[in-house]
Coordinates of C-alpha atoms in Angstrom, one line a residue:
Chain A
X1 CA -97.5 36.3 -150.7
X2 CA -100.0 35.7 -153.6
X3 CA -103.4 36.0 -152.7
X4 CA -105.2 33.0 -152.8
X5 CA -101.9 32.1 -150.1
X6 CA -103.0 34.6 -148.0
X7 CA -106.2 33.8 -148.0
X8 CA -106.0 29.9 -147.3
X9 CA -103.3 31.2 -144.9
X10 CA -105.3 33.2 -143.0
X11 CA -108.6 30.7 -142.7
X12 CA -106.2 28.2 -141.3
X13 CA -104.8 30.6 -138.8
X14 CA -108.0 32.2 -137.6
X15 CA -109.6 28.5 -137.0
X16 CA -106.6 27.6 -135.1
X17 CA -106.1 30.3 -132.9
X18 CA -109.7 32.2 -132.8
X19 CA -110.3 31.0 -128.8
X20 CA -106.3 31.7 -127.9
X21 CA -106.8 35.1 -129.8
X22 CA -109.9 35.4 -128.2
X23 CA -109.0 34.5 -124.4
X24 CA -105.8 36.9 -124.5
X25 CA -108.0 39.4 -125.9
X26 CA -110.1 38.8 -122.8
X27 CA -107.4 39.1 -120.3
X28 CA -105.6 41.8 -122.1
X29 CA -108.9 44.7 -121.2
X30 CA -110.4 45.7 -118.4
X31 CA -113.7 46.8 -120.0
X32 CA -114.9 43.2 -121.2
X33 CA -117.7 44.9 -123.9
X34 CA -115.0 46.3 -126.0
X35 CA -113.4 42.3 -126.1
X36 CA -115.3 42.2 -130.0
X37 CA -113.9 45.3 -130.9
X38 CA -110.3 44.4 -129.6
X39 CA -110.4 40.5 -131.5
X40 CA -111.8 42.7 -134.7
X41 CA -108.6 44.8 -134.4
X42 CA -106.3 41.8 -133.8
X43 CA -108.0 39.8 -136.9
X44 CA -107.5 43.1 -139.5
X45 CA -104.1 43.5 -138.0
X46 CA -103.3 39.9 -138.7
X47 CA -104.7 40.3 -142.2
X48 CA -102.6 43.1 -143.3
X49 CA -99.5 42.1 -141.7
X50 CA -99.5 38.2 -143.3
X51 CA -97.5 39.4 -145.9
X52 CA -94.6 39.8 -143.7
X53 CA -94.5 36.7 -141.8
X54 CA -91.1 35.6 -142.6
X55 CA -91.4 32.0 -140.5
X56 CA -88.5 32.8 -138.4
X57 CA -90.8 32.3 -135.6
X58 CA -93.7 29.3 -134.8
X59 CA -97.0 31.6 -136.6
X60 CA -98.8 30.9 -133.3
X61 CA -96.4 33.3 -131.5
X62 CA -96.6 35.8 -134.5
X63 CA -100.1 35.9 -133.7
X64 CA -99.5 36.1 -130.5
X65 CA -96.8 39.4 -130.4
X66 CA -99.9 41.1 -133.1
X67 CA -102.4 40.3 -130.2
X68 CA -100.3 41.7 -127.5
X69 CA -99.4 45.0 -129.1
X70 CA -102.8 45.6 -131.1
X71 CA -104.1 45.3 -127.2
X72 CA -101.4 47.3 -125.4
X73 CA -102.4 50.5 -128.0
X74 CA -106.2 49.2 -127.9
X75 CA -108.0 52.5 -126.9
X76 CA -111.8 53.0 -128.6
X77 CA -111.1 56.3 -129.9
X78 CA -108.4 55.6 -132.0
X79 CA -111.3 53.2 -133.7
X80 CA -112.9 54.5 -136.3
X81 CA -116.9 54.1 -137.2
X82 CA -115.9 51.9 -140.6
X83 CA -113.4 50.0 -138.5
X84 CA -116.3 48.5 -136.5
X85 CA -118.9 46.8 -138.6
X86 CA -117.3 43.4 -139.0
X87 CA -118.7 40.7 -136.0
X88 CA -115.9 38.2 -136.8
X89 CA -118.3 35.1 -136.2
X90 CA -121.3 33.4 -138.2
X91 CA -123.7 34.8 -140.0
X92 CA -126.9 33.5 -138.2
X93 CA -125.1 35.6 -135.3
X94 CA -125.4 39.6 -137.0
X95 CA -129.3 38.9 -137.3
X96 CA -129.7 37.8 -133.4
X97 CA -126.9 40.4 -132.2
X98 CA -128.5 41.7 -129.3
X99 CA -130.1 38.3 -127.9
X100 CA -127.1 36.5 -126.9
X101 CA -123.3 37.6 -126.1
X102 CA -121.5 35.4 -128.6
X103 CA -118.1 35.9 -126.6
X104 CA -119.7 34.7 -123.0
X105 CA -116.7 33.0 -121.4
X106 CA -116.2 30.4 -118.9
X107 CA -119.5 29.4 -116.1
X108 CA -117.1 28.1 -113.6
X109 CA -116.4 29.7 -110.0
X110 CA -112.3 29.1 -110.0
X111 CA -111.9 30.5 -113.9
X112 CA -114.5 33.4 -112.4
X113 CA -112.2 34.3 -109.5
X114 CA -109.0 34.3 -111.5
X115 CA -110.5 36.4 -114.1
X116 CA -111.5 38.6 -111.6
X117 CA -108.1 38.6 -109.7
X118 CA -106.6 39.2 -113.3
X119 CA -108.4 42.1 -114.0
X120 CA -107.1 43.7 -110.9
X121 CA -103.6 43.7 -112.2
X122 CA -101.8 46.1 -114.7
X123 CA -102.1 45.9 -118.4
X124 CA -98.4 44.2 -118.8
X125 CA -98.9 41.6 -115.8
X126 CA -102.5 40.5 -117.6
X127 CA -101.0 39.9 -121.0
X128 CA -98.0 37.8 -119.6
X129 CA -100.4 35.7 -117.3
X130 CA -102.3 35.4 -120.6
X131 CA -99.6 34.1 -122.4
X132 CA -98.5 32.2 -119.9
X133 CA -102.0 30.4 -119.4
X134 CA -102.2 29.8 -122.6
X135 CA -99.0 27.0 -122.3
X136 CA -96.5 29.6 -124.2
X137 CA -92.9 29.0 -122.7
X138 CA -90.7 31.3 -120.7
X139 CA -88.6 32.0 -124.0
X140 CA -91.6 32.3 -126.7
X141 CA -93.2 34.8 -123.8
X142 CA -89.6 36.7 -123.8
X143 CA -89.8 36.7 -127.6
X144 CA -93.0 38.4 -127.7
X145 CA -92.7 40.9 -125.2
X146 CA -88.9 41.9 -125.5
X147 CA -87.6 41.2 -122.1
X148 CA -85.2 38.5 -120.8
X149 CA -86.1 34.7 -120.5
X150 CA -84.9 35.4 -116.7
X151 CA -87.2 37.9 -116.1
X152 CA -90.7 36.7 -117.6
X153 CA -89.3 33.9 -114.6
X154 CA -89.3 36.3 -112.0
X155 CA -92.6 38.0 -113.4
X156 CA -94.5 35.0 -113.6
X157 CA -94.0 34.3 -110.2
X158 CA -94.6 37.4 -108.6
X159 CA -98.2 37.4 -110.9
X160 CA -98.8 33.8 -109.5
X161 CA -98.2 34.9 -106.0
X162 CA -100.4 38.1 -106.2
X163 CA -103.3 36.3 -108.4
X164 CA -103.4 33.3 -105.6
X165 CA -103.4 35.9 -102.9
X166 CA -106.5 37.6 -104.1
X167 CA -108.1 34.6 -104.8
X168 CA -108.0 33.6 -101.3
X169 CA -109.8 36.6 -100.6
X170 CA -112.6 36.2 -102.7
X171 CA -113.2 32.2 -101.1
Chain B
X1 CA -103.2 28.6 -101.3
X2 CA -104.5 28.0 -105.0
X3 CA -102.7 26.8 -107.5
X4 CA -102.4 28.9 -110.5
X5 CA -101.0 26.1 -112.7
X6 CA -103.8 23.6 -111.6
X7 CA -106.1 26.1 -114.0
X8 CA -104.4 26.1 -117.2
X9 CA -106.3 23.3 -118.6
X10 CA -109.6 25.1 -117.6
X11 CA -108.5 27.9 -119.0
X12 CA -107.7 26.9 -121.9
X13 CA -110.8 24.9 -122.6
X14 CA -112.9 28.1 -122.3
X15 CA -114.6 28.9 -125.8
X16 CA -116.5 32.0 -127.0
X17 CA -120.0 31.1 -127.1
X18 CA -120.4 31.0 -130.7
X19 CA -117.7 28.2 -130.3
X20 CA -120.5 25.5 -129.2
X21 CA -123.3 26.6 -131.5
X22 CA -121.7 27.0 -134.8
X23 CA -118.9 24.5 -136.7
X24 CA -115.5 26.2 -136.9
X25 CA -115.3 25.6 -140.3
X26 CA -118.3 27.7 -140.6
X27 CA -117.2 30.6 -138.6
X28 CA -114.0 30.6 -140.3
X29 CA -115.7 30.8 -143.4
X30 CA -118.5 33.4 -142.6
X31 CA -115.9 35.8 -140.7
X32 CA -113.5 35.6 -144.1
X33 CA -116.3 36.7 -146.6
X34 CA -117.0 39.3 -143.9
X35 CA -113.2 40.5 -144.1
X36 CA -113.1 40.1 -147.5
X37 CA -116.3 42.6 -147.6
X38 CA -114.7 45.0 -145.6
X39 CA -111.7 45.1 -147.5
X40 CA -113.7 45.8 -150.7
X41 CA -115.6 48.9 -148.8
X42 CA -112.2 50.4 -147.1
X43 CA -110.4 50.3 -150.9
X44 CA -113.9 52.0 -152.3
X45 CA -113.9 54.9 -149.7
X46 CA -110.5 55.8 -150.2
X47 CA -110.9 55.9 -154.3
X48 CA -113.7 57.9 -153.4
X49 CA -111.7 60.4 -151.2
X50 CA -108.8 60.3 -154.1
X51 CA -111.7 60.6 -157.3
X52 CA -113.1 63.6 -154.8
X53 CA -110.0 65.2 -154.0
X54 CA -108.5 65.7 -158.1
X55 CA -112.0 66.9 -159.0
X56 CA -111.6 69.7 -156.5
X57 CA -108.2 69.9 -157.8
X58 CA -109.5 70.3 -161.3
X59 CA -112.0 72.5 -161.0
X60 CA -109.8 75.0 -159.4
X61 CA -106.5 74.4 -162.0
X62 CA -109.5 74.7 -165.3
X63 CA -111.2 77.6 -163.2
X64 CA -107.9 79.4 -162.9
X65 CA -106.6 78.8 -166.1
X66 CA -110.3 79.6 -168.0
X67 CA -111.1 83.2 -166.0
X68 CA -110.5 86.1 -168.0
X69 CA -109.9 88.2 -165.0
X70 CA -107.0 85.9 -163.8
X71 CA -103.6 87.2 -164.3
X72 CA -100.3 85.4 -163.8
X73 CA -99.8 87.1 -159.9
X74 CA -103.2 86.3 -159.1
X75 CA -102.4 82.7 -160.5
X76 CA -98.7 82.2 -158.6
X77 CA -100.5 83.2 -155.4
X78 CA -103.5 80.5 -155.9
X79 CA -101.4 77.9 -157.1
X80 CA -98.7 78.9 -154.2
X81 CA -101.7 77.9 -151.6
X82 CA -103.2 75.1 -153.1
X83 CA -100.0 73.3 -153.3
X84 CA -99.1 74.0 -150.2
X85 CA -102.1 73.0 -148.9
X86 CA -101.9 69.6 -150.4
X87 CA -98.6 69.2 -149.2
X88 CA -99.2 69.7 -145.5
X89 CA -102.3 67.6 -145.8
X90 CA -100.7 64.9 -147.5
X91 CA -97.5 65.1 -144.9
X92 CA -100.1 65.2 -141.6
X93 CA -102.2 62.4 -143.4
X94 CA -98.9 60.1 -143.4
X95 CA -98.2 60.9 -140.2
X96 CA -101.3 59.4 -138.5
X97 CA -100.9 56.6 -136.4
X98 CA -102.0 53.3 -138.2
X99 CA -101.2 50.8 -136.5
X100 CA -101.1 48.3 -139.5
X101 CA -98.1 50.8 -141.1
X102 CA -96.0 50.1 -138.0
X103 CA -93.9 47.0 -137.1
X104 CA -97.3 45.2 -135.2
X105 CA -95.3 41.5 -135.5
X106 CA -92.2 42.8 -133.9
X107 CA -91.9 42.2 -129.8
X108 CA -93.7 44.7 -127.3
X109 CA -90.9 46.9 -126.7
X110 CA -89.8 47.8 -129.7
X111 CA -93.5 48.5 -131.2
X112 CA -93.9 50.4 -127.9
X113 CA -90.6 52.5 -128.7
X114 CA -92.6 53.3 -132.3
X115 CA -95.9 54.2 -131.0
X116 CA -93.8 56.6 -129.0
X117 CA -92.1 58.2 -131.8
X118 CA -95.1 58.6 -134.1
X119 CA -96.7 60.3 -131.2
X120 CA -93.5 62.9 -130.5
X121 CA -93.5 63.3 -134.6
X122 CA -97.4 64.2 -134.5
X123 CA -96.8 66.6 -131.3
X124 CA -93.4 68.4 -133.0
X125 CA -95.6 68.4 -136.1
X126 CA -97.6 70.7 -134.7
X127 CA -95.6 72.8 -132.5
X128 CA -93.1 73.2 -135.2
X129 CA -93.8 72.8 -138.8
X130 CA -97.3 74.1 -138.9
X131 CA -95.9 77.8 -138.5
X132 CA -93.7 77.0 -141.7
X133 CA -96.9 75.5 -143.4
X134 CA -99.2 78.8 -141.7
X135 CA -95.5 81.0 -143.3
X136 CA -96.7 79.4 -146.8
X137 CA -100.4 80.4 -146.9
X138 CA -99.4 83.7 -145.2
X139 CA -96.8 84.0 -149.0
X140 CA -99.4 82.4 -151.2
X141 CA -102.1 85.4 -150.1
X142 CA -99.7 88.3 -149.9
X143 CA -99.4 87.1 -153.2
X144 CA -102.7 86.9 -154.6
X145 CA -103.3 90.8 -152.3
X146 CA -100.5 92.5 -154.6
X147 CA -102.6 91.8 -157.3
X148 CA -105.8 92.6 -156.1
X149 CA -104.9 95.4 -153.8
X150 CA -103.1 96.9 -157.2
X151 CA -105.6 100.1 -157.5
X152 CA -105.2 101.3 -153.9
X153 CA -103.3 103.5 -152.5
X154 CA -100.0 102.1 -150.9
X155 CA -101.0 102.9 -147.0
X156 CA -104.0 101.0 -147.8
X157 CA -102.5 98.5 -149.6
X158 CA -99.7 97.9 -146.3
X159 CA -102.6 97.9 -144.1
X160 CA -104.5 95.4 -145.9
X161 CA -101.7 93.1 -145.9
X162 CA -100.8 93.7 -142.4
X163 CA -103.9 92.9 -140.9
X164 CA -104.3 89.4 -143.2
X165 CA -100.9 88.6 -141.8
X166 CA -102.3 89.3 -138.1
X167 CA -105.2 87.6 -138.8
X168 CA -103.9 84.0 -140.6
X169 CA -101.1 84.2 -137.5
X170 CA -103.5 84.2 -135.0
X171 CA -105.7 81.8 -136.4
X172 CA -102.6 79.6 -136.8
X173 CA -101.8 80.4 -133.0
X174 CA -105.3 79.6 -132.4
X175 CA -105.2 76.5 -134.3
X176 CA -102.1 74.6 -132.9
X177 CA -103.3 75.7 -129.5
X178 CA -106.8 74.0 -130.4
X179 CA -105.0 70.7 -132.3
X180 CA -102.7 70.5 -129.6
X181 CA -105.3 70.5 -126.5
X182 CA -106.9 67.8 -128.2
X183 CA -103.9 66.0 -128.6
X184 CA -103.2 66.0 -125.2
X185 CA -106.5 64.9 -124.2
X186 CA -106.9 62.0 -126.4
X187 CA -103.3 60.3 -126.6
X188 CA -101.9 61.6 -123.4
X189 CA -103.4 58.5 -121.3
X190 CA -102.4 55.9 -123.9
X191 CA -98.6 58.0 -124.1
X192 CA -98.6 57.4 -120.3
X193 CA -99.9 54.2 -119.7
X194 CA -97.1 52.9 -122.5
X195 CA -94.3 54.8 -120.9
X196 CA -95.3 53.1 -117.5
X197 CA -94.8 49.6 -119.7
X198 CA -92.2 50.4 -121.3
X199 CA -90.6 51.6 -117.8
X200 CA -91.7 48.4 -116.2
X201 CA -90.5 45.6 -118.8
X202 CA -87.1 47.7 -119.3
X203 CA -85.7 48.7 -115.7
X204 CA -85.8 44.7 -115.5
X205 CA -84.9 43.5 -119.3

């Protein structure tokens, strides 16, 4: 891919997908201050790996399998210092850093509890809720994660199930 | 009993906050320059570390070559443990996880299956080939030793040689018992936690 490609490429794709990105970031981590560092990761690994997006696949769920398995190895220390001085976001927001928490998610009480009954589950169950809440289908979530359309099925139910269960609990 | 599916559009309407201050145009923009910045700083540090690493190189080659007192043993044995010194830097240097050099586009289980390997090739690394790499240096200074040991006697001469081998294979020992505890206490939890997914998604697959 030539680069002025890659760059218009890759503009297009971070406007279009920066909240999903974002939001499965968000669900994919337990510890919600290291959500920046994660989307960082996510954006460089997108960057680097443009050149070998074939199209076989809709880009949104390229993205998407990047996002998952950028967040599966996601672990601070394999981060180095020079990895983390890009704050993927406006300018006006580097000088004001510390007054405001650029990625502050959703105010309401039923998005609150489900975020809190999805951080109780396992690292695999949170990304396929993610993906799943995000409108991907059975078969692109299959895709992404490796397994059978038959058994993201089965998965998604159980996660619905457990997730509604503990939601009760927090009423 | 809540309805899961009743939240999707919610959820889905949830920005970051920067979202409802700034245009996206303009954080699309401003985050791309950023890249672009980055970019520019990672390629300069590495042709730093590449310019720095040949000047060291050079100094020693023109030091070696330009000393009077430097004869041809004296030279094998130097140039036997730089090389080799190179090498194994240069192979453990490849070897380190990066996540950008593995297949990050392909689906969950099979990246998982490569994380997995890279970590077994990093762990037989050093359980195995850095005794051929601590064999090398322990040729390369017997090397440079037979040249200037030359006006001892030959008892001290064997001794002198004995004890740098029992030295460099301890601190070799010592070394891949250091390397390895570390190892074990920075991947270990992200080895299990990924053999626990892989374990989960593929019992079912």
């Amino acid at each position: 891919m030539i680069s002025p490609d890659k760059d218009k490429i890759f503009t297009e794709v971070f406007k279009e997908n920066r909240d999903k990105i974002y939001r499965l970031c968000y669900t994919s981590i337990n510890n919600k201050d290291d959500v920046e560092d994660l989307f960082q990761e996510v954006m460089l690994n997108v960057w680097r790996s443009l050149e070998n997006f074939r199209h076989e696949s809709k880009i949104s769920t390229w993205i998407y399998r990047i996002t998952v398995n950028t967040a599966l190895l996601y672990n601070k220390k394999f981060q180095t210092k020079s990895n983390r001085f890009i704050n993927f976001g406006p300018a006006e927001l580097d000088e004001n850093h510390s007054s405001e928490n650029p990625f502050q998610m959703s105010e309401d009480e039923d998005l609150k509890k489900l975020h809190e009954a999805i951080s109780q589950l396992n690292k695999q169950n949170r990304i396929i809720i993610g993906l799943y809440l995000e409108d991907m289908s059975y078969e692109e979530i299959a895709e992404i994660v490796g397994i059978s359309m038959n058994y993201v099925g089965v998965k998604i139910n159980r996660i619905k199930t457990v997730l509604a269960g503990k939601m009760e609990v927090m009423k | 009993m809540i309805e899961i599916d009743a939240l999707k559009k919610n959820w889905q309407n949830q920005k970051p906050a920067a979202e409802k201050k700034f245009n996206p145009e303009k954080i699309a923009s401003d985050s791309f320059i950023k890249l672009k910045k980055f970019e520019k700083k990672q390629f300069r540090i590495n042709m730093g570390k590449t310019i720095g690493m040949g000047l060291i190189i050079l100094f020693l080659l023109q030091t070696m070559l330009f000393s009077t007192s430097f004869t041809l043993i004296k030279l094998i044995g130097v140039a036997w443990i730089v090389f080799s010194v190179i090498y194994f830097l240069v192979v453990y240097w490849k070897m380190q996880l990066k996540v950008n050099k593995l297949n990050v586009d392909g689906n969950s289980l099979d990246f998982i299956d490569e994380v997995l390997e890279n970590f077994a090739m990093q762990k037989r690394f050093f359980k195995e080939k850095f005794w051929i790499f601590g064999a090398t240096l322990i040729i390369g200074l017997n090397i440079l030793y037979l040249d200037l040991l030359k006006d001892m006697t030959i008892l001290e001469r064997l001794g002198f040689h004995f004890s740098f081998v029992v030295l460099l294979l301890v601190a070799i020992w010592g070394g891949i018992k250091i390397r390895m505890f570390r190892f074990r206490r920075e991947y270990d939890p992200i080895i299990n936690e990924l053999i626990k997914i892989k374990k989960d998604l593929k019992d079912n697959k």
